[in-house]
Amino acid sequence: MSKMSGCFIFRQITSSCLRCYTTRLLKVNQAKFNSSRLLSDRILDPPDHTPPIPEYVDRGSNESIDDKKARLLYQSRKRGMTENGLLLSTFASLHLDKLSEEQLKMYDSLINKPTNDWEIYYWMIGNKPTPPEYDNSVMDMLKDHAKNKDRNVRLQQPALYT
């Protein structure tokens, strides 16, 4: 027997044994897991071990107006989602200096309380109705900004300092 054919036979035996082992392992695992956790006969839905999103803490009067504006400008730019990053950063660049203290609170709450950025995006573009707690003058300004009636090009975020 040549060295080459021995190697070929070893591969066949190994792959055959591996297939048997895998099949046996799947059967054992299926017996162990609750069938309601199975998505199919071979894929298991593992439990969610992701850390929870921290609850929003209002900074209240501990923060100066300038610090709040600087923080909101940063948070508007760094969303983790390009669509919101572009919409919120251009909005903040245009309107943040003109917002009243009450409107700043509304904007702070709006961009920090919802845990899903897609929800904020869908509210801004009008695909989903805005919940009553976020339906305010700032959200109306955001919706108007998202419509882009002037057809401004928003391919990148505005410069931080002008």
PDB file of C-alpha atoms in Angstrom:
ATOM      1  CA  MET A   1       0.000   0.000   0.000  1.00  0.00           C
ATOM      2  CA  SER A   2       1.422   3.357  -0.944  1.00  0.00           C
ATOM      3  CA  LYS A   3       1.729   6.264   1.428  1.00  0.00           C
ATOM      4  CA  MET A   4      -0.795   8.248  -0.621  1.00  0.00           C
ATOM      5  CA  SER A   5      -3.581   5.641  -0.504  1.00  0.00           C
ATOM      6  CA  GLY A   6      -3.075   5.185   3.283  1.00  0.00           C
ATOM      7  CA  CYS A   7      -3.568   8.911   3.756  1.00  0.00           C
ATOM      8  CA  PHE A   8      -6.737   8.798   1.666  1.00  0.00           C
ATOM      9  CA  ILE A   9      -8.170   5.898   3.696  1.00  0.00           C
ATOM     10  CA  PHE A  10      -7.346   7.723   6.950  1.00  0.00           C
ATOM     11  CA  ARG A  11      -9.206  10.813   5.721  1.00  0.00           C
ATOM     12  CA  GLN A  12     -12.251   8.722   4.826  1.00  0.00           C
ATOM     13  CA  ILE A  13     -12.299   7.040   8.212  1.00  0.00           C
ATOM     14  CA  THR A  14     -11.756  10.330  10.035  1.00  0.00           C
ATOM     15  CA  SER A  15     -14.521  12.163   8.156  1.00  0.00           C
ATOM     16  CA  SER A  16     -16.840   9.175   8.576  1.00  0.00           C
ATOM     17  CA  CYS A  17     -16.175   9.046  12.327  1.00  0.00           C
ATOM     18  CA  LEU A  18     -16.566  12.798  12.642  1.00  0.00           C
ATOM     19  CA  ARG A  19     -19.951  12.610  10.910  1.00  0.00           C
ATOM     20  CA  CYS A  20     -21.105   9.852  13.286  1.00  0.00           C
ATOM     21  CA  TYR A  21     -19.823  11.774  16.303  1.00  0.00           C
ATOM     22  CA  THR A  22     -21.538  14.986  15.176  1.00  0.00           C
ATOM     23  CA  THR A  23     -24.824  13.192  14.548  1.00  0.00           C
ATOM     24  CA  ARG A  24     -24.646  11.473  17.932  1.00  0.00           C
ATOM     25  CA  LEU A  25     -23.800  14.774  19.647  1.00  0.00           C
ATOM     26  CA  LEU A  26     -26.770  16.515  18.019  1.00  0.00           C
ATOM     27  CA  LYS A  27     -29.140  13.781  19.177  1.00  0.00           C
ATOM     28  CA  VAL A  28     -27.841  13.995  22.745  1.00  0.00           C
ATOM     29  CA  ASN A  29     -28.095  17.796  22.747  1.00  0.00           C
ATOM     30  CA  GLN A  30     -31.608  17.708  21.333  1.00  0.00           C
ATOM     31  CA  ALA A  31     -32.665  15.426  24.144  1.00  0.00           C
ATOM     32  CA  LYS A  32     -31.109  17.780  26.723  1.00  0.00           C
ATOM     33  CA  PHE A  33     -32.657  21.029  25.451  1.00  0.00           C
ATOM     34  CA  ASN A  34     -36.279  21.960  25.644  1.00  0.00           C
ATOM     35  CA  SER A  35     -37.790  21.558  22.187  1.00  0.00           C
ATOM     36  CA  SER A  36     -39.317  25.066  22.394  1.00  0.00           C
ATOM     37  CA  ARG A  37     -35.766  26.512  22.330  1.00  0.00           C
ATOM     38  CA  LEU A  38     -35.030  24.839  19.005  1.00  0.00           C
ATOM     39  CA  LEU A  39     -35.359  26.891  15.851  1.00  0.00           C
ATOM     40  CA  SER A  40     -34.940  23.804  13.694  1.00  0.00           C
ATOM     41  CA  ASP A  41     -33.680  20.294  14.186  1.00  0.00           C
ATOM     42  CA  ARG A  42     -30.037  21.439  14.059  1.00  0.00           C
ATOM     43  CA  ILE A  43     -29.855  25.095  15.170  1.00  0.00           C
ATOM     44  CA  LEU A  44     -30.175  25.999  18.815  1.00  0.00           C
ATOM     45  CA  ASP A  45     -31.314  29.396  20.051  1.00  0.00           C
ATOM     46  CA  PRO A  46     -28.832  30.230  22.834  1.00  0.00           C
ATOM     47  CA  PRO A  47     -29.950  32.338  25.804  1.00  0.00           C
ATOM     48  CA  ASP A  48     -29.251  36.059  25.602  1.00  0.00           C
ATOM     49  CA  HIS A  49     -26.188  36.960  27.681  1.00  0.00           C
ATOM     50  CA  THR A  50     -25.719  40.531  26.456  1.00  0.00           C
ATOM     51  CA  PRO A  51     -25.386  43.136  29.191  1.00  0.00           C
ATOM     52  CA  PRO A  52     -28.466  45.297  29.745  1.00  0.00           C
ATOM     53  CA  ILE A  53     -28.522  48.846  28.411  1.00  0.00           C
ATOM     54  CA  PRO A  54     -28.031  51.236  31.344  1.00  0.00           C
ATOM     55  CA  GLU A  55     -31.008  53.338  32.343  1.00  0.00           C
ATOM     56  CA  TYR A  56     -30.888  57.006  31.303  1.00  0.00           C
ATOM     57  CA  VAL A  57     -29.986  59.309  34.197  1.00  0.00           C
ATOM     58  CA  ASP A  58     -31.053  62.931  33.861  1.00  0.00           C
ATOM     59  CA  ARG A  59     -28.191  65.229  34.836  1.00  0.00           C
ATOM     60  CA  GLY A  60     -30.656  67.923  35.889  1.00  0.00           C
ATOM     61  CA  SER A  61     -29.224  71.219  37.086  1.00  0.00           C
ATOM     62  CA  ASN A  62     -25.748  69.756  37.775  1.00  0.00           C
ATOM     63  CA  GLU A  63     -24.714  70.650  34.239  1.00  0.00           C
ATOM     64  CA  SER A  64     -24.196  74.100  32.758  1.00  0.00           C
ATOM     65  CA  ILE A  65     -25.971  75.024  29.521  1.00  0.00           C
ATOM     66  CA  ASP A  66     -22.669  75.129  27.625  1.00  0.00           C
ATOM     67  CA  ASP A  67     -21.671  71.691  28.915  1.00  0.00           C
ATOM     68  CA  LYS A  68     -25.091  70.305  28.022  1.00  0.00           C
ATOM     69  CA  LYS A  69     -24.868  71.712  24.481  1.00  0.00           C
ATOM     70  CA  ALA A  70     -21.363  70.278  24.057  1.00  0.00           C
ATOM     71  CA  ARG A  71     -22.512  66.860  25.306  1.00  0.00           C
ATOM     72  CA  LEU A  72     -25.599  66.872  23.092  1.00  0.00           C
ATOM     73  CA  LEU A  73     -23.514  67.876  20.071  1.00  0.00           C
ATOM     74  CA  TYR A  74     -21.179  64.948  20.723  1.00  0.00           C
ATOM     75  CA  GLN A  75     -24.049  62.511  21.329  1.00  0.00           C
ATOM     76  CA  SER A  76     -25.757  63.699  18.146  1.00  0.00           C
ATOM     77  CA  ARG A  77     -22.643  62.863  16.148  1.00  0.00           C
ATOM     78  CA  LYS A  78     -21.757  59.507  17.740  1.00  0.00           C
ATOM     79  CA  ARG A  79     -24.891  57.427  17.355  1.00  0.00           C
ATOM     80  CA  GLY A  80     -23.500  54.129  16.066  1.00  0.00           C
ATOM     81  CA  MET A  81     -25.931  54.363  13.169  1.00  0.00           C
ATOM     82  CA  THR A  82     -25.016  56.411  10.116  1.00  0.00           C
ATOM     83  CA  GLU A  83     -28.551  57.573   9.333  1.00  0.00           C
ATOM     84  CA  ASN A  84     -29.107  59.042  12.790  1.00  0.00           C
ATOM     85  CA  GLY A  85     -25.550  60.337  12.962  1.00  0.00           C
ATOM     86  CA  LEU A  86     -26.117  62.376   9.802  1.00  0.00           C
ATOM     87  CA  LEU A  87     -29.619  63.592  10.668  1.00  0.00           C
ATOM     88  CA  LEU A  88     -28.940  64.433  14.316  1.00  0.00           C
ATOM     89  CA  SER A  89     -25.505  65.994  13.747  1.00  0.00           C
ATOM     90  CA  THR A  90     -26.784  68.286  11.005  1.00  0.00           C
ATOM     91  CA  PHE A  91     -29.812  69.144  13.159  1.00  0.00           C
ATOM     92  CA  ALA A  92     -27.583  69.904  16.164  1.00  0.00           C
ATOM     93  CA  SER A  93     -25.269  72.012  14.020  1.00  0.00           C
ATOM     94  CA  LEU A  94     -28.184  74.138  12.804  1.00  0.00           C
ATOM     95  CA  HIS A  95     -30.433  74.345  15.870  1.00  0.00           C
ATOM     96  CA  LEU A  96     -28.618  73.466  19.106  1.00  0.00           C
ATOM     97  CA  ASP A  97     -27.503  77.050  19.813  1.00  0.00           C
ATOM     98  CA  LYS A  98     -31.041  78.364  19.278  1.00  0.00           C
ATOM     99  CA  LEU A  99     -32.886  75.867  21.537  1.00  0.00           C
ATOM    100  CA  SER A 100     -34.271  77.056  24.854  1.00  0.00           C
ATOM    101  CA  GLU A 101     -33.357  75.295  28.090  1.00  0.00           C
ATOM    102  CA  GLU A 102     -36.670  73.401  28.035  1.00  0.00           C
ATOM    103  CA  GLN A 103     -36.113  72.354  24.419  1.00  0.00           C
ATOM    104  CA  LEU A 104     -32.598  71.190  25.303  1.00  0.00           C
ATOM    105  CA  LYS A 105     -34.152  68.948  27.984  1.00  0.00           C
ATOM    106  CA  MET A 106     -36.579  67.557  25.418  1.00  0.00           C
ATOM    107  CA  TYR A 107     -33.785  66.921  22.913  1.00  0.00           C
ATOM    108  CA  ASP A 108     -31.632  65.298  25.612  1.00  0.00           C
ATOM    109  CA  SER A 109     -34.477  63.012  26.595  1.00  0.00           C
ATOM    110  CA  LEU A 110     -35.306  62.229  22.984  1.00  0.00           C
ATOM    111  CA  ILE A 111     -31.839  61.115  21.932  1.00  0.00           C
ATOM    112  CA  ASN A 112     -30.948  59.343  25.193  1.00  0.00           C
ATOM    113  CA  LYS A 113     -34.045  57.616  26.579  1.00  0.00           C
ATOM    114  CA  PRO A 114     -35.119  55.355  23.711  1.00  0.00           C
ATOM    115  CA  THR A 115     -32.853  52.315  23.684  1.00  0.00           C
ATOM    116  CA  ASN A 116     -33.265  51.649  19.984  1.00  0.00           C
ATOM    117  CA  ASP A 117     -31.855  54.169  17.502  1.00  0.00           C
ATOM    118  CA  TRP A 118     -33.998  52.721  14.735  1.00  0.00           C
ATOM    119  CA  GLU A 119     -37.084  53.862  16.625  1.00  0.00           C
ATOM    120  CA  ILE A 120     -35.797  57.455  16.694  1.00  0.00           C
ATOM    121  CA  TYR A 121     -35.020  57.236  12.987  1.00  0.00           C
ATOM    122  CA  TYR A 122     -38.481  55.903  12.112  1.00  0.00           C
ATOM    123  CA  TRP A 123     -40.130  58.627  14.195  1.00  0.00           C
ATOM    124  CA  MET A 124     -38.073  61.327  12.451  1.00  0.00           C
ATOM    125  CA  ILE A 125     -38.856  60.155   8.932  1.00  0.00           C
ATOM    126  CA  GLY A 126     -42.509  59.445   9.778  1.00  0.00           C
ATOM    127  CA  ASN A 127     -42.553  55.666   9.256  1.00  0.00           C
ATOM    128  CA  LYS A 128     -43.817  55.081  12.796  1.00  0.00           C
ATOM    129  CA  PRO A 129     -45.994  57.272  14.999  1.00  0.00           C
ATOM    130  CA  THR A 130     -44.092  59.154  17.676  1.00  0.00           C
ATOM    131  CA  PRO A 131     -45.008  58.089  21.236  1.00  0.00           C
ATOM    132  CA  PRO A 132     -46.723  60.849  23.243  1.00  0.00           C
ATOM    133  CA  GLU A 133     -43.768  61.321  25.632  1.00  0.00           C
ATOM    134  CA  TYR A 134     -41.531  62.288  22.682  1.00  0.00           C
ATOM    135  CA  ASP A 135     -44.096  64.117  20.553  1.00  0.00           C
ATOM    136  CA  ASN A 136     -43.059  67.713  21.245  1.00  0.00           C
ATOM    137  CA  SER A 137     -41.735  70.824  19.508  1.00  0.00           C
ATOM    138  CA  VAL A 138     -38.206  69.387  19.185  1.00  0.00           C
ATOM    139  CA  MET A 139     -39.520  66.238  17.502  1.00  0.00           C
ATOM    140  CA  ASP A 140     -41.509  68.434  15.119  1.00  0.00           C
ATOM    141  CA  MET A 141     -38.292  70.318  14.296  1.00  0.00           C
ATOM    142  CA  LEU A 142     -36.483  66.986  13.749  1.00  0.00           C
ATOM    143  CA  LYS A 143     -39.242  65.716  11.466  1.00  0.00           C
ATOM    144  CA  ASP A 144     -39.097  68.931   9.465  1.00  0.00           C
ATOM    145  CA  HIS A 145     -35.292  68.646   9.307  1.00  0.00           C
ATOM    146  CA  ALA A 146     -35.533  65.023   8.102  1.00  0.00           C
ATOM    147  CA  LYS A 147     -37.819  66.065   5.227  1.00  0.00           C
ATOM    148  CA  ASN A 148     -34.952  68.192   3.876  1.00  0.00           C
ATOM    149  CA  LYS A 149     -37.214  70.554   1.947  1.00  0.00           C
ATOM    150  CA  ASP A 150     -34.223  72.651   0.839  1.00  0.00           C
ATOM    151  CA  ARG A 151     -32.531  69.529  -0.594  1.00  0.00           C
ATOM    152  CA  ASN A 152     -29.300  70.109   1.311  1.00  0.00           C
ATOM    153  CA  VAL A 153     -26.556  67.571   0.708  1.00  0.00           C
ATOM    154  CA  ARG A 154     -25.982  65.585   3.893  1.00  0.00           C
ATOM    155  CA  LEU A 155     -23.363  63.050   2.930  1.00  0.00           C
ATOM    156  CA  GLN A 156     -21.120  63.773   5.887  1.00  0.00           C
ATOM    157  CA  GLN A 157     -21.390  65.283   9.310  1.00  0.00           C
ATOM    158  CA  PRO A 158     -20.720  69.018   9.597  1.00  0.00           C
ATOM    159  CA  ALA A 159     -17.405  70.205  10.952  1.00  0.00           C
ATOM    160  CA  LEU A 160     -17.268  70.265  14.719  1.00  0.00           C
ATOM    161  CA  TYR A 161     -15.658  73.690  14.902  1.00  0.00           C
ATOM    162  CA  THR A 162     -16.178  76.386  12.277  1.00  0.00           C
TER     163      THR A 162
END
